[in-house]
Coordinates of C-alpha atoms and ligand atoms in Angstrom, one line a residue:
M1 CA -8.2 16.7 14.8
N2 CA -9.7 16.1 11.2
L3 CA -7.8 16.1 8.5
T4 CA -9.0 17.9 5.4
C5 CA -7.9 17.4 1.6
Q6 CA -4.0 18.4 2.3
K7 CA -3.9 17.9 -1.5
H8 CA -2.9 20.9 -1.5
L9 CA 0.9 20.2 -0.4
F10 CA 1.7 17.4 -2.6
Q11 CA 1.5 18.4 -6.6
L12 CA 0.1 15.2 -8.4
S13 CA -1.3 16.4 -11.6
D14 CA -4.9 17.3 -12.2
D15 CA -5.6 14.9 -14.7
G16 CA -6.4 12.1 -12.9
H17 CA -7.1 10.1 -10.0
Y18 CA -4.3 9.0 -7.6
L19 CA -5.6 6.0 -5.1
N20 CA -2.3 3.7 -5.5
C21 CA -0.6 4.9 -2.8
A22 CA 0.5 0.9 -1.8
Y23 CA 2.2 0.7 -4.8
K24 CA 4.3 4.7 -4.0
A25 CA 3.5 8.0 -2.2
P26 CA 3.3 10.9 -4.4
L27 CA 6.2 13.0 -3.3
L28 CA 5.1 15.9 -0.7
R29 CA 6.2 19.6 -1.7
S30 CA 8.2 20.2 1.4
S31 CA 10.5 17.1 1.1
E32 CA 11.0 17.2 -2.5
Y33 CA 12.2 21.1 -1.5
A34 CA 14.4 19.6 1.6
A35 CA 16.5 17.2 -1.4
I36 CA 16.7 19.3 -3.8
E37 CA 18.1 21.2 -1.1
A38 CA 20.9 19.4 -0.2
L39 CA 21.6 18.3 -3.8
E40 CA 22.9 22.3 -4.4
R41 CA 24.7 21.4 -0.9
G42 CA 26.9 19.4 -2.6
R43 CA 27.8 21.6 -5.5
N44 CA 30.0 22.5 -2.6
P45 CA 31.1 19.9 -0.2
N46 CA 32.5 22.2 2.7
R47 CA 29.2 22.8 3.3
I48 CA 28.5 19.0 5.0
T49 CA 30.6 18.6 8.0
T50 CA 31.4 16.1 10.7
K51 CA 28.1 16.1 12.4
D52 CA 26.1 16.1 9.1
F53 CA 27.1 12.2 8.7
F54 CA 25.1 11.9 12.2
D55 CA 22.8 14.4 13.1
Q56 CA 20.4 14.4 10.2
S57 CA 20.2 10.2 11.0
E58 CA 18.9 10.8 14.2
L59 CA 17.1 12.4 13.7
V60 CA 14.7 10.2 10.9
R61 CA 15.6 7.5 13.9
Q62 CA 13.4 9.7 16.8
E63 CA 10.2 10.5 14.6
F64 CA 9.7 7.2 12.4
G65 CA 10.2 6.0 16.6
L66 CA 7.4 8.3 17.4
I67 CA 5.2 7.0 14.7
I68 CA 5.7 3.4 16.1
N69 CA 6.3 3.6 19.7
S70 CA 10.0 3.2 20.4
P71 CA 12.6 4.8 21.8
A72 CA 15.6 6.0 18.7
K73 CA 18.4 3.5 19.9
N74 CA 15.8 0.8 18.5
I75 CA 15.8 1.3 14.9
A76 CA 18.3 1.5 12.6
I77 CA 19.2 2.6 8.9
I78 CA 18.9 0.5 6.4
S79 CA 18.1 -0.1 2.7
S80 CA 15.8 -2.3 1.3
T81 CA 13.2 -5.1 2.9
S82 CA 15.5 -7.6 2.1
Y83 CA 17.9 -6.5 3.7
G84 CA 15.4 -5.9 7.0
F85 CA 14.8 -9.0 7.2
A86 CA 18.5 -10.8 6.1
S87 CA 19.9 -9.0 9.7
L88 CA 17.1 -10.1 12.0
L89 CA 17.5 -13.3 10.7
L90 CA 20.9 -13.3 10.8
N91 CA 20.5 -12.8 14.8
V92 CA 18.1 -15.4 14.6
K93 CA 18.3 -19.0 16.0
G94 CA 16.0 -22.1 14.8
K95 CA 14.6 -24.6 17.7
P96 CA 14.9 -27.9 17.5
N97 CA 12.9 -29.7 15.1
G98 CA 11.6 -26.4 14.8
N99 CA 9.0 -24.5 12.1
A100 CA 8.7 -21.1 10.6
I101 CA 5.5 -19.1 9.7
T102 CA 4.0 -17.2 7.1
I103 CA 1.6 -16.7 5.4
G104 CA 0.4 -17.2 1.7
D105 CA 1.2 -14.7 -1.2
E106 CA 2.9 -13.2 1.8
F107 CA 5.7 -10.3 -0.2
P108 CA 8.3 -11.4 -1.8
S109 CA 11.3 -10.1 -0.2
G110 CA 10.3 -11.7 3.4
Y111 CA 9.0 -14.9 1.9
F112 CA 12.9 -15.3 0.2
A113 CA 14.1 -14.4 3.2
L114 CA 12.0 -17.0 5.7
K115 CA 12.9 -19.8 3.0
K116 CA 16.2 -19.8 3.3
W117 CA 16.6 -19.4 6.5
C118 CA 14.1 -22.1 6.7
L119 CA 16.9 -24.2 5.3
S120 CA 20.0 -23.2 7.2
E121 CA 18.5 -23.8 10.3
D122 CA 17.1 -26.7 9.2
Q123 CA 13.4 -25.7 10.2
E124 CA 10.0 -26.9 8.9
F125 CA 8.7 -23.8 6.8
T126 CA 5.3 -23.2 7.0
V127 CA 2.7 -21.2 4.3
V128 CA -0.7 -20.5 6.2
A129 CA -2.9 -19.2 2.6
S130 CA -6.0 -17.5 3.1
N131 CA -8.8 -19.6 2.0
P132 CA -10.3 -18.1 -1.4
N133 CA -13.8 -20.1 -0.5
L134 CA -14.7 -17.3 1.9
S135 CA -15.7 -14.3 0.9
Q136 CA -14.7 -12.1 4.0
Q137 CA -10.7 -14.1 5.2
G138 CA -10.1 -12.3 7.8
K139 CA -11.7 -14.2 10.6
D140 CA -10.7 -17.1 9.2
W141 CA -7.4 -16.6 9.0
N142 CA -6.4 -14.5 11.4
E143 CA -7.7 -17.9 14.1
R144 CA -5.9 -20.1 11.5
L145 CA -2.6 -17.9 12.2
L146 CA -3.5 -18.0 16.3
A147 CA -3.8 -22.5 15.5
A148 CA -0.3 -22.9 13.8
I149 CA 1.6 -21.3 15.9
N150 CA 3.4 -24.1 18.4
D151 CA 6.1 -24.4 21.1
S152 CA 7.7 -25.6 18.1
T153 CA 7.7 -22.4 15.9
S154 CA 11.0 -20.0 16.4
V155 CA 9.9 -17.4 13.7
V156 CA 7.2 -16.0 12.4
L157 CA 6.9 -13.2 9.3
M158 CA 4.4 -11.8 8.0
S159 CA 3.2 -8.2 6.7
S160 CA 1.3 -5.8 9.0
I161 CA -1.3 -6.0 6.6
H162 CA -2.0 -8.6 3.4
W163 CA 0.2 -6.2 0.5
S164 CA -2.0 -6.9 -2.0
T165 CA -6.0 -7.2 -0.6
G166 CA -4.7 -4.7 3.3
L167 CA -6.6 -8.3 4.6
K168 CA -5.6 -6.7 8.6
Y169 CA -3.9 -9.2 10.8
D170 CA -5.2 -9.1 15.2
L171 CA -1.1 -8.2 16.3
E172 CA -1.7 -8.7 19.3
A173 CA -3.4 -11.8 20.0
I174 CA -0.3 -12.9 17.3
G175 CA 2.4 -11.1 19.0
A176 CA 1.4 -12.2 22.4
K177 CA 0.5 -15.8 20.8
C178 CA 4.6 -15.7 20.2
R179 CA 5.8 -14.3 22.9
A180 CA 4.3 -17.6 24.7
V181 CA 5.2 -19.7 22.3
G182 CA 9.9 -18.3 22.8
A183 CA 8.9 -17.8 18.9
K184 CA 10.5 -14.1 17.0
F185 CA 7.9 -12.2 15.3
L186 CA 9.0 -10.3 12.8
I187 CA 7.0 -8.2 10.8
D188 CA 7.2 -6.1 7.5
G189 CA 5.1 -3.0 7.9
A190 CA 6.2 -1.6 4.4
Q191 CA 1.8 -1.0 3.4
T192 CA 0.7 0.1 7.4
I193 CA 3.2 2.3 9.1
G194 CA 2.4 5.7 8.8
A195 CA -1.7 5.4 7.6
L196 CA -2.9 2.7 9.9
P197 CA -1.6 2.7 14.3
L198 CA 0.8 0.5 15.1
D199 CA 2.1 0.0 18.5
V200 CA 5.8 -2.4 18.2
K201 CA 5.4 -3.4 22.5
Q202 CA 1.0 -3.6 21.8
C203 CA 2.5 -6.1 19.6
N204 CA 5.5 -7.7 21.4
I205 CA 7.3 -7.0 17.6
D206 CA 10.7 -8.7 17.9
G207 CA 12.0 -6.9 15.1
L208 CA 9.8 -3.9 12.2
V209 CA 11.7 -3.4 8.5
C210 CA 9.3 -0.8 6.3
A211 CA 9.7 0.5 3.4
S212 CA 9.2 4.0 3.4
Y213 CA 8.5 5.3 0.5
K214 CA 4.9 4.3 0.6
C215 CA 2.9 5.5 3.5
L216 CA 5.5 6.8 5.2
F217 CA 6.0 9.3 2.0
G218 CA 9.9 8.4 2.0
A219 CA 12.4 7.7 -0.6
Y220 CA 13.0 4.9 -2.4
S221 CA 16.0 2.3 -1.0
M222 CA 15.9 3.6 2.3
C223 CA 14.2 1.7 4.7
L224 CA 13.6 1.8 8.3
M225 CA 13.8 -1.2 11.1
Y226 CA 12.6 -1.0 14.3
V227 CA 14.8 -4.1 17.0
H228 CA 13.5 -5.8 20.2
E229 CA 16.4 -4.8 22.8
D230 CA 17.3 -8.9 22.6
F231 CA 19.1 -7.9 19.3
F232 CA 21.3 -5.0 20.5
D233 CA 24.1 -7.8 20.9
G234 CA 23.4 -9.4 17.6
I235 CA 25.7 -9.5 14.5
P236 CA 24.8 -7.2 11.1
L237 CA 24.9 -8.3 7.5
E238 CA 28.1 -5.9 7.3
E239 CA 30.9 -3.5 9.5
A240 CA 30.8 0.2 7.9
W241 CA 32.8 1.9 9.6
M242 CA 30.4 5.0 11.3
N243 CA 28.5 2.1 13.4
R244 CA 31.4 1.6 15.4
E245 CA 31.6 3.4 18.0
A246 CA 34.2 7.2 18.0
A247 CA 33.1 7.2 14.3
Q248 CA 32.2 10.6 14.5
D249 CA 36.3 11.6 15.1
F250 CA 37.4 11.8 12.2
S251 CA 40.9 11.9 13.2
R252 CA 40.7 8.3 14.6
L253 CA 39.1 6.3 13.0
S254 CA 42.0 3.9 12.0
E255 CA 42.5 3.6 15.6
Y256 CA 40.0 0.3 15.4
N257 CA 37.3 0.8 17.6
D258 CA 35.9 -2.4 18.9
N259 CA 32.8 -2.0 20.3
Y260 CA 29.5 -0.4 17.9
Q261 CA 27.3 2.2 17.9
E262 CA 24.6 2.1 21.2
G263 CA 21.7 -0.1 20.5
A264 CA 20.2 -0.8 16.7
F265 CA 23.0 1.4 15.8
R266 CA 25.0 -1.7 13.9
Y267 CA 22.7 -2.7 12.1
N268 CA 22.2 0.7 10.1
V269 CA 23.4 0.5 6.7
G270 CA 27.0 1.4 4.5
Q271 CA 26.6 5.0 3.9
T272 CA 23.7 5.6 6.4
S273 CA 24.3 9.2 6.0
N274 CA 22.7 9.6 2.6
F275 CA 22.7 13.2 2.1
I276 CA 20.6 13.8 -0.5
L277 CA 17.8 11.1 0.7
T278 CA 18.2 11.7 4.8
P279 CA 16.7 15.7 4.6
L280 CA 13.4 14.1 2.3
V281 CA 12.9 11.0 4.8
L282 CA 13.3 13.4 7.6
S283 CA 10.8 15.9 6.1
S284 CA 8.7 13.2 5.9
L285 CA 8.6 11.4 8.5
K286 CA 8.2 15.1 10.6
Q287 CA 4.3 15.8 8.6
I288 CA 3.2 12.8 9.1
N289 CA 3.2 13.2 13.3
S290 CA 1.8 16.3 12.2
W291 CA -1.1 15.1 11.2
G292 CA -1.2 12.5 13.4
V293 CA -1.1 8.2 12.0
S294 CA -4.8 7.5 14.0
N295 CA -6.1 10.9 11.8
I296 CA -4.7 9.3 8.4
Q297 CA -6.9 7.0 9.0
S298 CA -10.0 9.0 10.2
Y299 CA -9.6 11.2 6.5
C300 CA -9.2 7.4 4.2
K301 CA -12.0 6.1 6.7
D302 CA -14.2 9.1 5.9
L303 CA -13.8 8.7 2.2
A304 CA -13.8 5.0 1.7
L305 CA -17.2 3.8 3.8
P306 CA -19.4 6.4 1.3
F307 CA -17.8 4.2 -1.4
M308 CA -18.0 0.5 0.7
H309 CA -21.7 1.7 1.6
E310 CA -23.2 1.9 -2.5
M311 CA -20.1 -0.9 -3.7
K312 CA -22.0 -3.3 -1.9
S313 CA -25.4 -2.4 -2.6
K314 CA -24.3 -4.0 -6.1
G315 CA -23.2 -6.5 -4.7
F316 CA -19.3 -6.1 -4.5
T317 CA -17.8 -7.5 -0.3
F318 CA -15.2 -6.4 1.6
E319 CA -13.9 -7.5 4.6
E320 CA -14.7 -6.9 7.9
E321 CA -13.7 -4.7 11.0
P322 CA -11.4 -5.6 12.9
Y323 CA -10.2 -6.8 9.6
L324 CA -10.5 -3.9 7.0
C325 CA -8.6 -1.7 7.2
Y326 CA -9.7 2.2 5.1
H327 CA -6.1 3.5 3.9
L328 CA -4.9 -0.5 1.8
F329 CA -8.4 -2.2 0.9
S330 CA -9.2 -4.6 -2.1
I331 CA -12.3 -5.7 -4.2
K332 CA -12.7 -8.2 -6.3
I333 CA -13.1 -8.5 -9.4
G334 CA -12.5 -11.0 -10.8
D335 CA -10.4 -13.0 -13.7
S336 CA -12.1 -12.7 -17.1
R337 CA -13.0 -8.7 -15.5
V338 CA -9.2 -7.9 -15.3
A339 CA -8.5 -7.3 -18.8
Q340 CA -12.2 -4.8 -19.0
M341 CA -11.4 -3.5 -16.0
T342 CA -8.0 -2.3 -17.1
A343 CA -9.1 -0.6 -19.7
L344 CA -11.7 0.8 -18.1
L345 CA -9.0 2.5 -15.4
K346 CA -6.3 3.4 -18.2
E347 CA -9.3 5.6 -19.5
R348 CA -11.1 6.9 -16.7
K349 CA -7.1 8.0 -15.7
L350 CA -8.0 6.0 -12.7
H351 CA -4.6 4.9 -10.8
I352 CA -4.7 2.2 -9.1
S353 CA -3.0 -2.1 -8.9
I354 CA -4.1 -4.8 -10.5
R355 CA -3.4 -7.3 -8.3
G356 CA -3.8 -11.3 -8.5
E357 CA -7.9 -10.6 -9.1
Y358 CA -8.2 -7.8 -6.7
L359 CA -8.4 -4.7 -7.4
R360 CA -6.1 -2.3 -4.5
I361 CA -7.4 0.7 -3.9
S362 CA -4.7 2.7 -1.7
L363 CA -5.8 6.1 -0.6
N364 CA -4.3 8.9 1.8
V365 CA -5.0 12.3 2.5
F366 CA -4.6 13.5 -0.8
N367 CA -7.6 11.9 -2.0
D368 CA -10.5 13.2 -2.2
A369 CA -14.0 12.3 -2.1
S370 CA -13.6 12.2 -6.4
D371 CA -11.4 10.1 -6.5
L372 CA -13.8 7.5 -4.5
E373 CA -16.8 8.6 -7.2
V374 CA -14.7 8.4 -10.4
L375 CA -14.0 5.0 -8.9
A376 CA -18.0 3.4 -7.9
D377 CA -18.7 4.2 -11.6
S378 CA -16.7 2.8 -13.5
L379 CA -16.9 -0.4 -11.4
I380 CA -20.9 0.0 -11.9
Q381 CA -20.0 0.3 -15.6
M382 CA -18.1 -2.7 -15.1
T383 CA -20.7 -4.7 -14.5
A384 CA -22.7 -3.8 -16.7
Q385 CA -20.7 -4.2 -19.6
K386 CA -20.9 -8.1 -20.6
V387 CA -17.1 -10.1 -20.0
Ligands
PLP401 C1 4.8 -5.5 1.6 C2 5.6 -5.2 1.2 N1 7.2 -5.5 1.8 C3 8.2 -4.4 0.8 C4 7.8 -4.2 -0.6 C5 9.2 -3.1 -1.0 O1 10.4 -4.6 -0.6 P1 12.2 -4.2 -1.2 O2 11.9 -3.1 0.2 O3 12.4 -5.3 -0.4 O4 12.2 -3.4 -1.8 C6 7.1 -3.9 -1.0 C7 6.6 -3.1 -2.1 O5 5.7 -3.1 -3.0 C8 5.9 -4.2 -0.8 O6 4.1 -4.0 -0.6

């Protein structure tokens, strides 16, 4: 299916160009209405039934599972990326004299979780950084990452693409190496899941945490987590009452059933059934599954390619496939141009994040060619001006 622009399904203002889905996705109309309806239901709590504590969350787990090729029973609903990594790492034992690996400039939620775990498990904390002297870093970085994983590696924790540049890692190869050396492979999917196909089985992923408010068009404070069956007997961070077997029977809760509900359910954050955010997130996940993740990526590619072509002719460089994705990519503008570009973005009403010396461009199905045309124009203007 070839997607056309879906801007009509959002309520973005016409005044400006939003190329910043990696910061926060705009709200889908349908998801907004789902949340408003849910909010209104709270006027009369008798309309919230016992089933409502469980049923909608179950649908969220199913819909998210479809996106990453996982059964619903492997999915937990949590509050944040940091919560997810804390849960996963609580259940990983370090190898004797072992090491744990992450990528350079990893997002802090994963970085700090792994650093803390290394201290408590007496592991060497290894950061594999990019080579800043290369204009295209993907091939070299992926090779060095693979080479760093060895028999002593206990954990590799990293984002599925680089959160600030969009550089793509070969997750299939890294997952295979982790499996071969017996290391756990933990992924932060915030900047890809929903916009770039990812199959947790094909990539041998042991745990994946994904904030819902970016590529999933979900909500701040609701995050989804996949766990491999190996974690099904693990220890959760907290003892939420709903995570126990028979919690559906509200009349017998103090009979204290020690068994957890099946699969990843034990990792659900307390008050999982957030009555306002759950319908919002569910509505967004359904929309993504109806668009199809690979169609979303193709739509972004069709938009990005002419822009990249024009920018290359002006001397800018991009990563090359297979290290490039099209819903999130970056342009190195250099430190000396940051202030000037910030002013230009403001003037042209371009909503884009600058991360370090990179302009991080993130698009999705609500964008059209005009957004990138204005950006191209601004970059050309930037290079014409003196620093
Ligand atoms: C790669 C990545 N992971 C996670 C997050 C959010 O982290 P948390 O859910 O811990 O707030 C962000 C936010 O920008 C991000 O870019």
